[in-house]
Backbone as a ProteinNet text record, in pm:
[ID]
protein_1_A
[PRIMARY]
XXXXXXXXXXXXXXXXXXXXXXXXXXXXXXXXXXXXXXXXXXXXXXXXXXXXXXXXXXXXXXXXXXXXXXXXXXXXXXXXXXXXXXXXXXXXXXXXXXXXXXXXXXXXXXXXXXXX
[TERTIARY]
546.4	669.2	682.8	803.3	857.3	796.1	860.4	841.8	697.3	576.1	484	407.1	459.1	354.3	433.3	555.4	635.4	571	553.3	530.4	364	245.2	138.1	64	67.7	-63.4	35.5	163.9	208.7	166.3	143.9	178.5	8.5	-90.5	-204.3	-275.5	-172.8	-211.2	-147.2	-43.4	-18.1	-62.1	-140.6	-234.2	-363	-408.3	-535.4	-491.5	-398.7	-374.1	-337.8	-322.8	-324	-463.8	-519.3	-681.6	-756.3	-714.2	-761.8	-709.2	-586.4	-510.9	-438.6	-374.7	-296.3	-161.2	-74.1	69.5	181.8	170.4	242.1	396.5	276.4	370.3	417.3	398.9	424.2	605.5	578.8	663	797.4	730.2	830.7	926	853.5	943.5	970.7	938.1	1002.5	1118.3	1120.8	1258.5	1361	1335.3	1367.1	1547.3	1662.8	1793.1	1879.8	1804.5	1864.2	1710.1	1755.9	1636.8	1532.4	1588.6	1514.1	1421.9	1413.9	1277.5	1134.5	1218.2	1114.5	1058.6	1116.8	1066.1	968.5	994.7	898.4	764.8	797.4	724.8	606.9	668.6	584.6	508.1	572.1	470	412.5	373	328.3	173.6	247	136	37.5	123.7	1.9	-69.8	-46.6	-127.1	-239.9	-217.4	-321.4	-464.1	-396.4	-458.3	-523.4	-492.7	-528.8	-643.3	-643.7	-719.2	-807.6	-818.6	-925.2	-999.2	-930.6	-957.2	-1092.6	-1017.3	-1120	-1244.5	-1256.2	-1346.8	-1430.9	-1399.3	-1482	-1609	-1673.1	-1829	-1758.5	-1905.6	-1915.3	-2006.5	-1999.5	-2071.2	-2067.5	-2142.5	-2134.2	-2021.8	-1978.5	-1851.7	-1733.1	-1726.8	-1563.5	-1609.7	-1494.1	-1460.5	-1454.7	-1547.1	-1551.5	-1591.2	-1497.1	-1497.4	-1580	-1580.1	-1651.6	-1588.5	-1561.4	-1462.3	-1530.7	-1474.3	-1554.3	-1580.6	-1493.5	-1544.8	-1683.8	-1648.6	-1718.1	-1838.6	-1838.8	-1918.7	-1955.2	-1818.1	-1775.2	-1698.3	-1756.4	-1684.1	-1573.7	-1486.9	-1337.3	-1302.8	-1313	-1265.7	-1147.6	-1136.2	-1062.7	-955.2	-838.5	-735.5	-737.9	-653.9	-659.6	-536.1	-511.3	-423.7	-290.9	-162.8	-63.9	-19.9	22.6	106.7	212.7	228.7	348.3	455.6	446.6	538.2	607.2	499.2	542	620.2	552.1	639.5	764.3	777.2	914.9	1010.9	910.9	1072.3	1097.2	1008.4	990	1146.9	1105.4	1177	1331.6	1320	1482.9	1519.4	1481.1	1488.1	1605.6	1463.5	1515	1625.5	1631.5	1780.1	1914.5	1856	1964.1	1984.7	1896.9	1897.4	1776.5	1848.2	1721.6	1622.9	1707.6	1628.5	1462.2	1448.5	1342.4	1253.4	1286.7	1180	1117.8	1207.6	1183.4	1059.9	1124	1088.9	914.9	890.7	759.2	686.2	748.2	629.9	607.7	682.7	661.8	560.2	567.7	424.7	304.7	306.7	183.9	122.3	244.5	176.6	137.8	177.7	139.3	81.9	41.9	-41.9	-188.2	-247.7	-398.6	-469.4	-547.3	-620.2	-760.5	-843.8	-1001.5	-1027.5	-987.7	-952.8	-944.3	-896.5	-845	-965.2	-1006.8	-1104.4	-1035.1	-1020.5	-940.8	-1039.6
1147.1	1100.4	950.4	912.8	788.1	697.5	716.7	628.9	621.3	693.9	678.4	632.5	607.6	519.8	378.8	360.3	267.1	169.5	234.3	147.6	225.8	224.7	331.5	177.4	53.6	-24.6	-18.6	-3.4	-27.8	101.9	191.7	302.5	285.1	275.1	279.4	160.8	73.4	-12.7	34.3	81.9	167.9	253.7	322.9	496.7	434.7	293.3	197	231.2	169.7	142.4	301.3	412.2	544.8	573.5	544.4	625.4	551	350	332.4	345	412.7	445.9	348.6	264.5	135.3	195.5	313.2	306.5	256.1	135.1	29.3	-30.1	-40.4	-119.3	27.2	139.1	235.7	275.6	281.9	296.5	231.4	95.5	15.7	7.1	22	45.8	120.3	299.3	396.9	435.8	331.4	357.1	238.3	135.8	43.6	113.5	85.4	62.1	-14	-177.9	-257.5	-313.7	-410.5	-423	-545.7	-602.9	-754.5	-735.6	-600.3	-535.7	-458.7	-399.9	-359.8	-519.7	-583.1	-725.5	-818.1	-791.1	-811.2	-753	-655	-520.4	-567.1	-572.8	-569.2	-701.9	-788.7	-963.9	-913.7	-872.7	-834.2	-763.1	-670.7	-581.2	-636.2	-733	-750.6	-875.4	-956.5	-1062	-1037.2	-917.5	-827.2	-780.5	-676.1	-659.4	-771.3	-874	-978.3	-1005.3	-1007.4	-1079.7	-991.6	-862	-775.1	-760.2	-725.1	-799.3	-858.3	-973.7	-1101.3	-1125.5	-1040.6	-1044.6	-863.3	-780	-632.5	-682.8	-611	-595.3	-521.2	-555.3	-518.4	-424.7	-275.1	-184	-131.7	-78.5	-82.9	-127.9	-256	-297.5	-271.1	-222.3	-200.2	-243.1	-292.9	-359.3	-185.2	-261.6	-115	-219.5	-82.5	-142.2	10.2	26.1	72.9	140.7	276.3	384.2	305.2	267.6	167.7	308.5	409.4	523.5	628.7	632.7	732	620.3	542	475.1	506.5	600	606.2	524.7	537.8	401.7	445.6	310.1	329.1	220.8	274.9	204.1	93.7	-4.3	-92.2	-79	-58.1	-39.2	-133.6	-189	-342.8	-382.3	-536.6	-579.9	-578.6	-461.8	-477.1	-610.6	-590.8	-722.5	-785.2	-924.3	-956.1	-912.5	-855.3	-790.8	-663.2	-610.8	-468	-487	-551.8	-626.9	-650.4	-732.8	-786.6	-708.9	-589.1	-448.1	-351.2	-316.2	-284.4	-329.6	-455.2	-512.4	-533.6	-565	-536.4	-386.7	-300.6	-168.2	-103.4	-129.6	-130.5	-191.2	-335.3	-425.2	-346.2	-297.9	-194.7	-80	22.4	128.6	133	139.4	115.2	276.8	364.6	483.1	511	380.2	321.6	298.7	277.9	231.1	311.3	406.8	594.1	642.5	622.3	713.9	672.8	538.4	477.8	518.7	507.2	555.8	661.8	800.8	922.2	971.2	873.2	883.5	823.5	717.7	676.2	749.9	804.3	917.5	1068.5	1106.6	1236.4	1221.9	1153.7	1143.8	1136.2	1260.4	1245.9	1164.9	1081.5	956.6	994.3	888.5	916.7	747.8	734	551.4	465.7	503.1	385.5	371.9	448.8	435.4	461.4	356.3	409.4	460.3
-1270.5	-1208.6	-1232.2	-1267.1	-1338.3	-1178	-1081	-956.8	-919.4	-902.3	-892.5	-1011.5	-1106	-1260	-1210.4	-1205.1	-1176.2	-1047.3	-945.4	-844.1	-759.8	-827	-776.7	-753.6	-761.5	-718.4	-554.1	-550	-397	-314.2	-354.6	-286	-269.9	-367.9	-321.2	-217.4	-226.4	-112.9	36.1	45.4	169.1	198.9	108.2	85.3	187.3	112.7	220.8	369.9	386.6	537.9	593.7	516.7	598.5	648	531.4	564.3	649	687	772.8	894.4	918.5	1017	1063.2	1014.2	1034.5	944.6	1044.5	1029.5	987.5	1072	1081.8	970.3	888.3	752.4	691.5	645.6	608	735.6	867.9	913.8	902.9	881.4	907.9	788.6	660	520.8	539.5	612.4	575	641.8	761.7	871.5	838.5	762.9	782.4	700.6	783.9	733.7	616.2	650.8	532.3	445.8	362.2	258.5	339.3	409.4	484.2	578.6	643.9	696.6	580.4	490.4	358.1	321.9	278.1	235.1	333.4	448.2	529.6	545.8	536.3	572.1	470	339.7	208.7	237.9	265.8	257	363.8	449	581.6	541.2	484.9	392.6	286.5	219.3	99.9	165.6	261.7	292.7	417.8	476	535.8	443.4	350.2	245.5	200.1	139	48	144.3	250.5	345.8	369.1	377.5	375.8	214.2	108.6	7.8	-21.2	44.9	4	76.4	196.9	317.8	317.2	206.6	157.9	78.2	86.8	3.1	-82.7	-196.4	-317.9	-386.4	-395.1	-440.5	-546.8	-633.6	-743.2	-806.2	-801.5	-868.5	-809.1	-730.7	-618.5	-497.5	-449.5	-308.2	-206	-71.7	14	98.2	254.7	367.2	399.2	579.5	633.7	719.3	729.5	859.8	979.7	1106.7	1209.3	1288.1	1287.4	1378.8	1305.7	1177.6	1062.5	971.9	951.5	889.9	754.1	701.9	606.5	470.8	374.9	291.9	245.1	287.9	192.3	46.8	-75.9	-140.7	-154.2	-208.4	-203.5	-309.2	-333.1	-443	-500.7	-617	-662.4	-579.8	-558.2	-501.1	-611.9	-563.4	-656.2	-732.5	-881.2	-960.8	-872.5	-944.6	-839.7	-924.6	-1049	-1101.3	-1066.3	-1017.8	-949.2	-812.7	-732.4	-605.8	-626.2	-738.1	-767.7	-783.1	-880	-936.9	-834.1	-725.6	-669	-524.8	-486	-387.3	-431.7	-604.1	-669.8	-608.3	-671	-657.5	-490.4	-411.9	-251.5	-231	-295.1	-247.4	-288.1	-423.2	-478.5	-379.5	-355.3	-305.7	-177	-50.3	8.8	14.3	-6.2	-22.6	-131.5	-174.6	-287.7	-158.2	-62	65.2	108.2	154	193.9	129.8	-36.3	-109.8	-112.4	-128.5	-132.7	-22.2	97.6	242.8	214.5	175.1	163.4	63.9	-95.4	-154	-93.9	10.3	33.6	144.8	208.3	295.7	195.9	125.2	71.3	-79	-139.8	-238.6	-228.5	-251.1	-248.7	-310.3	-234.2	-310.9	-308.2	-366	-320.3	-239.5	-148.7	-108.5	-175.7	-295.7	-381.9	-489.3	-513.7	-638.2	-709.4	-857.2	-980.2	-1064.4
[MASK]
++++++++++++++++++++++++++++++++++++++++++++++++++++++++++++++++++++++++++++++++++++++++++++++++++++++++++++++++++++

């Protein structure tokens, strides 16, 4: 599918925040009406991320955090291009149904926590 090759470092960074159970940003793009809540939503999102990111261990070569209930490891996705961001946030301004459409893959696309 054109939209998931198109925009998959975003969706796997919202796919993160399902499996660690942090809703939040997923909701808020996927309800959001006009484009100036997605755009939020998104800087909201990647500077969370960035910040977990930069503060994950390093196992065999991928970034992993830790289930705090399961003590289970979650892989770390790469932090999306700002290119993708960019076509991405065009996209939505155009059509905000591009917002929808993104929460709905990051909720239903089977991942392995972001191991590529």
């Amino acid at each position: 599918m054109k939209f998931i090759e198109e925009f998959n470092g975003l969706i796997k960074m919202l796919r993160f925040f399902v499996r660690t159970k942090n809703f939040s940003y997923i909701d808020r793009i996927g309800n959001a009406l006009t484009y100036e809540p997605v755009e939020v939503a998104i800087k909201d999102a990647l500077r969370d991320f960035q910040s977990i990111h930069n503060s994950a261990k390093i196992e065999d070569g991928k970034k992993v955090i830790y289930d705090k209930e399961t003590n289970k490891p979650i892989y770390l996705p790469s932090i999306p291009s700002s290119e993708e961001v960019e076509a991405f946030l065009k996209k939505a301004k155009e059509d905000i149904s591009y917002a929808r459409k993104l929460a709905i893959f990051a909720l239903t696309i089977p991942q392995k926590g972001g191991e590529e």
